[in-house]
PDB file of C-alpha atoms in Angstrom:
ATOM      1  CA  UNK W1201       1.200   7.527  -0.447  1.00 73.00           C
ATOM      2  CA  UNK W1202       0.434   5.775   2.652  1.00 82.00           C
ATOM      3  CA  UNK W1203       2.896   4.252   5.674  1.00 88.00           C
ATOM      4  CA  UNK W1204       2.369   3.004   9.195  1.00 93.00           C
ATOM      5  CA  UNK W1205       4.779   3.083  11.677  1.00 95.00           C
ATOM      6  CA  UNK W1206       4.410   1.222  15.246  1.00 96.00           C
ATOM      7  CA  UNK W1207       7.331   2.154  17.648  1.00 93.00           C
ATOM      8  CA  UNK W1208       8.434  -1.444  19.942  1.00 92.00           C
ATOM      9  CA  UNK W1209       9.151  -4.593  17.907  1.00 93.00           C
ATOM     10  CA  UNK W1210       8.548  -6.088  21.660  1.00 96.00           C
ATOM     11  CA  UNK W1211       6.612  -4.918  24.380  1.00 97.00           C
ATOM     12  CA  UNK W1212       6.956  -6.432  27.940  1.00 98.00           C
ATOM     13  CA  UNK W1213       4.244  -5.667  30.606  1.00 97.00           C
ATOM     14  CA  UNK W1214       3.306  -7.407  33.912  1.00 97.00           C
ATOM     15  CA  UNK W1215      -0.127  -8.957  34.024  1.00 97.00           C
ATOM     16  CA  UNK W1216      -2.292  -6.113  35.835  1.00 97.00           C
ATOM     17  CA  UNK W1217      -0.311  -3.585  34.067  1.00 98.00           C
ATOM     18  CA  UNK W1218      -1.656  -0.691  31.179  1.00 98.00           C
ATOM     19  CA  UNK W1219      -0.884  -2.015  27.940  1.00 98.00           C
ATOM     20  CA  UNK W1220       0.362   0.564  25.443  1.00 98.00           C
ATOM     21  CA  UNK W1221       1.113   0.078  21.608  1.00 98.00           C
ATOM     22  CA  UNK W1222       2.110   2.669  19.556  1.00 98.00           C
ATOM     23  CA  UNK W1223       1.124   3.286  16.105  1.00 97.00           C
ATOM     24  CA  UNK W1224       2.000   6.699  13.918  1.00 96.00           C
ATOM     25  CA  UNK W1225       0.886   7.181  10.201  1.00 93.00           C
ATOM     26  CA  UNK W1226       1.245   9.012   6.902  1.00 89.00           C
ATOM     27  CA  UNK W1227      -1.491   9.403   4.836  1.00 81.00           C
ATOM     28  CA  UNK W1228      -1.912  11.945   2.159  1.00 75.00           C
ATOM     29  CA  UNK W1229      -5.769  11.739   2.029  1.00 76.00           C
ATOM     30  CA  UNK W1230      -8.143  11.059   5.634  1.00 78.00           C
ATOM     31  CA  UNK W1231      -6.976   8.070   6.592  1.00 85.00           C
ATOM     32  CA  UNK W1232      -9.754   5.041   8.100  1.00 90.00           C
ATOM     33  CA  UNK W1233      -7.345   3.342  10.531  1.00 93.00           C
ATOM     34  CA  UNK W1234      -7.347   0.039  11.841  1.00 95.00           C
ATOM     35  CA  UNK W1235      -5.745  -2.296  15.088  1.00 98.00           C
ATOM     36  CA  UNK W1236      -5.771  -5.825  14.288  1.00 98.00           C
ATOM     37  CA  UNK W1237      -4.314  -8.764  16.279  1.00 97.00           C
ATOM     38  CA  UNK W1238      -2.613 -12.125  15.255  1.00 96.00           C
ATOM     39  CA  UNK W1239      -2.210 -15.587  17.307  1.00 94.00           C
ATOM     40  CA  UNK W1240       0.515 -17.808  16.284  1.00 89.00           C
ATOM     41  CA  UNK W1241      -0.167 -19.374  12.670  1.00 86.00           C
ATOM     42  CA  UNK W1242      -3.744 -17.630  12.486  1.00 92.00           C
ATOM     43  CA  UNK W1243      -4.790 -14.893  10.749  1.00 94.00           C
ATOM     44  CA  UNK W1244      -5.915 -11.535  11.951  1.00 96.00           C
ATOM     45  CA  UNK W1245      -8.596 -10.434  13.506  1.00 96.00           C
ATOM     46  CA  UNK W1246     -10.399  -7.115  13.994  1.00 96.00           C
ATOM     47  CA  UNK W1247      -9.767  -5.115  17.160  1.00 97.00           C
ATOM     48  CA  UNK W1248     -11.387  -2.363  16.308  1.00 96.00           C
ATOM     49  CA  UNK W1249     -11.641   0.680  13.603  1.00 94.00           C
ATOM     50  CA  UNK W1250     -11.979   4.777  13.409  1.00 93.00           C
ATOM     51  CA  UNK W1251     -13.736   5.757   9.884  1.00 87.00           C
ATOM     52  CA  UNK W1252     -15.281   8.982  11.292  1.00 84.00           C
ATOM     53  CA  UNK W1253     -16.818  10.709  13.989  1.00 85.00           C
ATOM     54  CA  UNK W1254     -15.848  10.132  18.068  1.00 87.00           C
ATOM     55  CA  UNK W1255     -11.810  10.057  18.238  1.00 90.00           C
ATOM     56  CA  UNK W1256     -11.766   7.633  20.959  1.00 95.00           C
ATOM     57  CA  UNK W1257     -12.616   3.799  19.327  1.00 96.00           C
ATOM     58  CA  UNK W1258     -13.634   1.150  21.585  1.00 96.00           C
ATOM     59  CA  UNK W1259     -12.832  -2.187  20.820  1.00 96.00           C
ATOM     60  CA  UNK W1260     -13.022  -5.771  21.819  1.00 95.00           C
ATOM     61  CA  UNK W1261     -11.255  -7.071  24.824  1.00 94.00           C
ATOM     62  CA  UNK W1262     -11.215  -4.011  26.261  1.00 96.00           C
ATOM     63  CA  UNK W1263      -8.947  -1.839  23.817  1.00 97.00           C
ATOM     64  CA  UNK W1264      -9.466   1.204  22.861  1.00 97.00           C
ATOM     65  CA  UNK W1265      -7.103   3.530  20.525  1.00 97.00           C
ATOM     66  CA  UNK W1266      -7.416   7.534  19.948  1.00 95.00           C
ATOM     67  CA  UNK W1267      -6.984   8.784  16.903  1.00 94.00           C
ATOM     68  CA  UNK W1268      -5.047  11.995  16.851  1.00 94.00           C
ATOM     69  CA  UNK W1269      -4.775  14.119  13.739  1.00 91.00           C
ATOM     70  CA  UNK W1270      -2.388  16.845  15.260  1.00 92.00           C
ATOM     71  CA  UNK W1271      -0.034  13.919  16.315  1.00 93.00           C
ATOM     72  CA  UNK W1272      -0.559  11.838  13.370  1.00 93.00           C
ATOM     73  CA  UNK W1273      -1.035   8.807  16.226  1.00 96.00           C
ATOM     74  CA  UNK W1274      -3.440   5.922  16.720  1.00 97.00           C
ATOM     75  CA  UNK W1275      -2.186   4.110  20.262  1.00 98.00           C
ATOM     76  CA  UNK W1276      -3.760   1.024  21.194  1.00 98.00           C
ATOM     77  CA  UNK W1277      -4.032   1.377  24.703  1.00 98.00           C
ATOM     78  CA  UNK W1278      -5.875  -1.752  27.735  1.00 98.00           C
ATOM     79  CA  UNK W1279      -6.133  -0.805  31.200  1.00 97.00           C
ATOM     80  CA  UNK W1280      -5.101  -4.166  32.701  1.00 97.00           C
ATOM     81  CA  UNK W1281      -3.298  -6.702  30.357  1.00 97.00           C
ATOM     82  CA  UNK W1282      -4.489  -9.772  30.905  1.00 97.00           C
ATOM     83  CA  UNK W1283      -2.233 -13.334  29.490  1.00 97.00           C
ATOM     84  CA  UNK W1284      -4.867 -14.250  27.343  1.00 96.00           C
ATOM     85  CA  UNK W1285      -3.236 -10.638  25.117  1.00 97.00           C
ATOM     86  CA  UNK W1286      -0.383 -11.673  24.277  1.00 97.00           C
ATOM     87  CA  UNK W1287       0.336 -11.648  20.523  1.00 97.00           C
ATOM     88  CA  UNK W1288       1.388  -9.706  17.556  1.00 97.00           C
ATOM     89  CA  UNK W1289      -0.681  -6.540  17.005  1.00 98.00           C
ATOM     90  CA  UNK W1290      -0.535  -4.290  13.863  1.00 97.00           C
ATOM     91  CA  UNK W1291      -1.683  -1.411  13.257  1.00 96.00           C
ATOM     92  CA  UNK W1292      -2.722  -0.506   9.215  1.00 94.00           C
ATOM     93  CA  UNK W1293      -3.874   2.447   6.781  1.00 91.00           C
ATOM     94  CA  UNK W1294      -6.170   2.756   4.510  1.00 85.00           C
ATOM     95  CA  UNK W1295      -7.104   5.650   2.490  1.00 72.00           C
ATOM     96  CA  UNK W1296     -10.983   6.835   1.524  1.00 61.00           C
ATOM     97  CA  UNK W1297     -10.097   8.236  -2.175  1.00 55.00           C
ATOM     98  CA  UNK W1298      -6.460   6.370  -2.786  1.00 54.00           C
ATOM     99  CA  UNK W1299      -6.331   4.064  -6.035  1.00 55.00           C
ATOM    100  CA  UNK W1300      -5.113   1.577  -4.429  1.00 59.00           C
ATOM    101  CA  UNK W1301      -7.574   0.530  -1.451  1.00 69.00           C
ATOM    102  CA  UNK W1302      -6.102  -1.886   0.307  1.00 83.00           C
ATOM    103  CA  UNK W1303      -4.928  -1.547   3.998  1.00 88.00           C
ATOM    104  CA  UNK W1304      -1.185  -0.828   4.304  1.00 90.00           C
ATOM    105  CA  UNK W1305       0.213  -1.871   7.677  1.00 92.00           C
ATOM    106  CA  UNK W1306       2.771  -1.670  10.112  1.00 93.00           C
ATOM    107  CA  UNK W1307       5.680  -3.972  11.003  1.00 94.00           C
ATOM    108  CA  UNK W1308       4.153  -5.546  14.446  1.00 95.00           C
ATOM    109  CA  UNK W1309       4.459  -5.457  17.853  1.00 96.00           C
ATOM    110  CA  UNK W1310       5.001  -8.572  19.900  1.00 96.00           C
ATOM    111  CA  UNK W1311       3.132  -8.128  23.033  1.00 97.00           C
ATOM    112  CA  UNK W1312       4.403 -10.494  26.052  1.00 97.00           C
ATOM    113  CA  UNK W1313       2.202 -10.472  29.227  1.00 97.00           C
ATOM    114  CA  UNK W1314       4.806 -11.551  32.293  1.00 96.00           C
ATOM    115  CA  UNK W1315       2.969 -13.596  35.385  1.00 95.00           C
TER     116      UNK W1315
ATOM    117  CA  UNK A  48     -20.813 -19.559   8.969  1.00 65.00           C
ATOM    118  CA  UNK A  49     -19.364 -16.797   6.873  1.00 73.00           C
ATOM    119  CA  UNK A  50     -16.314 -16.248   6.338  1.00 94.00           C
ATOM    120  CA  UNK A  51     -12.626 -16.798   4.847  1.00 96.00           C
ATOM    121  CA  UNK A  52     -11.311 -20.091   3.425  1.00 97.00           C
ATOM    122  CA  UNK A  53      -8.255 -21.064   2.768  1.00 97.00           C
ATOM    123  CA  UNK A  54      -6.408 -24.405   2.185  1.00 95.00           C
ATOM    124  CA  UNK A  55      -4.155 -25.899   2.598  1.00 95.00           C
ATOM    125  CA  UNK A  56      -2.766 -24.659   5.933  1.00 95.00           C
ATOM    126  CA  UNK A  57       0.810 -26.301   5.369  1.00 95.00           C
ATOM    127  CA  UNK A  58       2.356 -26.685   2.240  1.00 94.00           C
ATOM    128  CA  UNK A  59       5.492 -27.778   0.856  1.00 93.00           C
ATOM    129  CA  UNK A  60       7.017 -27.030  -2.364  1.00 89.00           C
ATOM    130  CA  UNK A  61      10.396 -27.988  -4.329  1.00 90.00           C
ATOM    131  CA  UNK A  62      12.450 -25.817  -5.523  1.00 88.00           C
ATOM    132  CA  UNK A  63      11.516 -25.060  -9.316  1.00 87.00           C
ATOM    133  CA  UNK A  64       7.717 -26.036  -8.876  1.00 91.00           C
ATOM    134  CA  UNK A  65       4.719 -23.694  -9.249  1.00 94.00           C
ATOM    135  CA  UNK A  66       2.142 -24.277  -6.124  1.00 95.00           C
ATOM    136  CA  UNK A  67      -1.283 -22.443  -5.796  1.00 96.00           C
ATOM    137  CA  UNK A  68      -2.966 -21.375  -2.999  1.00 97.00           C
ATOM    138  CA  UNK A  69      -6.304 -21.529  -2.513  1.00 98.00           C
ATOM    139  CA  UNK A  70      -9.105 -18.482  -1.293  1.00 98.00           C
ATOM    140  CA  UNK A  71     -13.016 -18.629  -1.002  1.00 98.00           C
ATOM    141  CA  UNK A  72     -15.219 -16.120   0.807  1.00 97.00           C
ATOM    142  CA  UNK A  73     -18.584 -16.345   0.751  1.00 96.00           C
ATOM    143  CA  UNK A  74     -19.060 -12.827   2.614  1.00 94.00           C
ATOM    144  CA  UNK A  75     -19.975 -11.781  -0.800  1.00 93.00           C
ATOM    145  CA  UNK A  76     -17.405  -9.346  -1.101  1.00 92.00           C
ATOM    146  CA  UNK A  77     -16.055  -7.418  -3.931  1.00 91.00           C
ATOM    147  CA  UNK A  78     -12.470  -6.866  -2.706  1.00 92.00           C
ATOM    148  CA  UNK A  79      -9.978  -9.170  -2.435  1.00 95.00           C
ATOM    149  CA  UNK A  80      -6.436  -9.520  -1.356  1.00 95.00           C
ATOM    150  CA  UNK A  81      -3.147 -11.321  -0.779  1.00 97.00           C
ATOM    151  CA  UNK A  82      -0.641 -10.736   1.436  1.00 96.00           C
ATOM    152  CA  UNK A  83       2.414 -12.206   2.382  1.00 97.00           C
ATOM    153  CA  UNK A  84       4.067 -12.171   6.251  1.00 96.00           C
ATOM    154  CA  UNK A  85       7.383 -12.473   7.274  1.00 92.00           C
ATOM    155  CA  UNK A  86       9.202 -12.037  10.850  1.00 83.00           C
ATOM    156  CA  UNK A  87       9.379  -8.483  11.663  1.00 78.00           C
ATOM    157  CA  UNK A  88       8.446  -7.263   8.380  1.00 81.00           C
ATOM    158  CA  UNK A  89       4.543  -6.967   8.869  1.00 88.00           C
ATOM    159  CA  UNK A  90       2.057  -7.911   6.057  1.00 93.00           C
ATOM    160  CA  UNK A  91       2.947  -6.738   2.499  1.00 93.00           C
ATOM    161  CA  UNK A  92       0.188  -6.640  -0.058  1.00 93.00           C
ATOM    162  CA  UNK A  93       0.960  -9.661  -3.036  1.00 96.00           C
ATOM    163  CA  UNK A  94      -2.084  -8.781  -5.298  1.00 96.00           C
ATOM    164  CA  UNK A  95      -5.419  -7.429  -4.953  1.00 94.00           C
ATOM    165  CA  UNK A  96      -8.730  -7.631  -6.752  1.00 94.00           C
ATOM    166  CA  UNK A  97     -11.560  -4.891  -6.748  1.00 90.00           C
ATOM    167  CA  UNK A  98     -13.332  -6.886  -9.221  1.00 91.00           C
ATOM    168  CA  UNK A  99     -13.864 -10.430 -11.487  1.00 94.00           C
ATOM    169  CA  UNK A 100     -11.871 -10.953 -13.835  1.00 95.00           C
ATOM    170  CA  UNK A 101      -9.840  -7.971 -12.737  1.00 94.00           C
ATOM    171  CA  UNK A 102      -7.183  -7.764 -10.377  1.00 95.00           C
ATOM    172  CA  UNK A 103      -3.480  -5.536  -9.654  1.00 93.00           C
ATOM    173  CA  UNK A 104      -0.494  -6.315  -8.532  1.00 94.00           C
ATOM    174  CA  UNK A 105       0.384  -5.038  -4.991  1.00 92.00           C
ATOM    175  CA  UNK A 106       4.237  -3.847  -3.420  1.00 91.00           C
ATOM    176  CA  UNK A 107       5.829  -7.001  -4.227  1.00 95.00           C
ATOM    177  CA  UNK A 108       3.873  -9.526  -7.356  1.00 96.00           C
ATOM    178  CA  UNK A 109       6.946 -10.592  -9.265  1.00 96.00           C
ATOM    179  CA  UNK A 110       7.282 -14.064  -9.230  1.00 96.00           C
ATOM    180  CA  UNK A 111       3.186 -14.659  -8.354  1.00 97.00           C
ATOM    181  CA  UNK A 112       0.392 -14.842 -10.769  1.00 97.00           C
ATOM    182  CA  UNK A 113      -3.708 -14.422  -9.620  1.00 98.00           C
ATOM    183  CA  UNK A 114      -7.148 -14.866 -11.403  1.00 97.00           C
ATOM    184  CA  UNK A 115     -10.028 -13.911  -9.996  1.00 97.00           C
ATOM    185  CA  UNK A 116     -12.550 -15.551 -12.719  1.00 97.00           C
ATOM    186  CA  UNK A 117     -15.359 -16.169  -9.466  1.00 97.00           C
ATOM    187  CA  UNK A 118     -16.162 -13.125  -7.135  1.00 96.00           C
ATOM    188  CA  UNK A 119     -16.204 -16.126  -4.263  1.00 97.00           C
ATOM    189  CA  UNK A 120     -12.507 -17.262  -5.579  1.00 98.00           C
ATOM    190  CA  UNK A 121      -8.986 -15.535  -5.884  1.00 98.00           C
ATOM    191  CA  UNK A 122      -6.319 -18.156  -6.036  1.00 98.00           C
ATOM    192  CA  UNK A 123      -2.301 -17.048  -5.739  1.00 98.00           C
ATOM    193  CA  UNK A 124       0.165 -19.324  -7.820  1.00 97.00           C
ATOM    194  CA  UNK A 125       3.511 -18.268  -6.499  1.00 96.00           C
ATOM    195  CA  UNK A 126       5.844 -19.786  -9.585  1.00 94.00           C
ATOM    196  CA  UNK A 127       9.509 -20.858 -10.115  1.00 90.00           C
ATOM    197  CA  UNK A 128      10.420 -17.128 -10.186  1.00 89.00           C
ATOM    198  CA  UNK A 129       9.946 -16.539  -6.838  1.00 89.00           C
ATOM    199  CA  UNK A 130      13.501 -16.810  -5.123  1.00 88.00           C
ATOM    200  CA  UNK A 131      12.440 -16.516  -1.706  1.00 91.00           C
ATOM    201  CA  UNK A 132       8.913 -18.475  -1.168  1.00 93.00           C
ATOM    202  CA  UNK A 133       8.880 -19.581   3.028  1.00 95.00           C
ATOM    203  CA  UNK A 134       6.043 -17.515   3.852  1.00 96.00           C
ATOM    204  CA  UNK A 135       2.992 -17.235   5.757  1.00 96.00           C
ATOM    205  CA  UNK A 136       0.002 -16.166   2.872  1.00 97.00           C
ATOM    206  CA  UNK A 137      -3.226 -14.806   4.370  1.00 97.00           C
ATOM    207  CA  UNK A 138      -5.880 -13.485   2.069  1.00 97.00           C
ATOM    208  CA  UNK A 139      -8.496 -10.991   3.104  1.00 96.00           C
ATOM    209  CA  UNK A 140     -11.652  -9.418   1.541  1.00 95.00           C
ATOM    210  CA  UNK A 141     -13.693  -6.413   2.047  1.00 91.00           C
ATOM    211  CA  UNK A 142     -17.175  -5.061   0.894  1.00 85.00           C
ATOM    212  CA  UNK A 143     -15.753  -1.633   0.508  1.00 74.00           C
ATOM    213  CA  UNK A 144     -13.083   1.108   0.670  1.00 65.00           C
ATOM    214  CA  UNK A 145     -13.719   2.429   4.034  1.00 66.00           C
ATOM    215  CA  UNK A 146     -14.676  -0.963   5.596  1.00 82.00           C
ATOM    216  CA  UNK A 147     -12.446  -3.464   7.595  1.00 89.00           C
ATOM    217  CA  UNK A 148     -10.394  -6.348   5.528  1.00 92.00           C
ATOM    218  CA  UNK A 149     -11.575  -9.841   7.279  1.00 94.00           C
ATOM    219  CA  UNK A 150      -8.796 -12.470   6.925  1.00 96.00           C
ATOM    220  CA  UNK A 151      -8.533 -16.323   6.494  1.00 97.00           C
ATOM    221  CA  UNK A 152      -6.329 -18.485   8.731  1.00 96.00           C
ATOM    222  CA  UNK A 153      -3.276 -18.451   6.245  1.00 96.00           C
ATOM    223  CA  UNK A 154      -1.644 -21.030   4.272  1.00 97.00           C
ATOM    224  CA  UNK A 155       2.306 -21.867   5.386  1.00 95.00           C
ATOM    225  CA  UNK A 156       4.565 -22.699   2.582  1.00 95.00           C
ATOM    226  CA  UNK A 157       7.762 -23.729   3.033  1.00 94.00           C
ATOM    227  CA  UNK A 158      10.477 -24.417   0.056  1.00 90.00           C
ATOM    228  CA  UNK A 159      12.286 -28.112   0.742  1.00 85.00           C
TER     229      UNK A 159
END
């Protein structure tokens, strides 16, 4: 079984401030982890993913995330927020050997960027 | 351009009617998925298919049906048995288990 918990349904930061969106996962098998972004009334776009190898993963638009197995976490960060980062962000997990090969999503975090 | 096309973008349904949401992909992916999105609940899996002529129920399959007659197409029917169908529906496809899913632009269904 897999699950994802995103702490904080809403996060507000000032433009230029650090962005930190939290994600903790539960998986009985080695996980594959993903962060997606969604703008209003649109589909989801992949920001970054962790499958194997380096635990610090860099993605698009200056975002990065670090896989910490001991903490079962995959938090998303960006050093300096931009107004265009305002959107909803979803963390997702997929297990390598699970019979159900679908991504399981967290409930999402809406990021607000204040000028 | 390769991608996933969902149609229509907006759909209105009267109570008691069945409606079908279209999802077509030209990415040559074997696996396809339907998710439902409601505010504050993230994405919940309705049905998925890993190969043509085969599909599996997800977490909230009641009141929905699907077919997978072609690799490119995975239509979702919202039946009158679905008591609360108003939601945003997202279709996705995926090449293999360890890869990311690609999403369509979604269909917003409203019951009137």
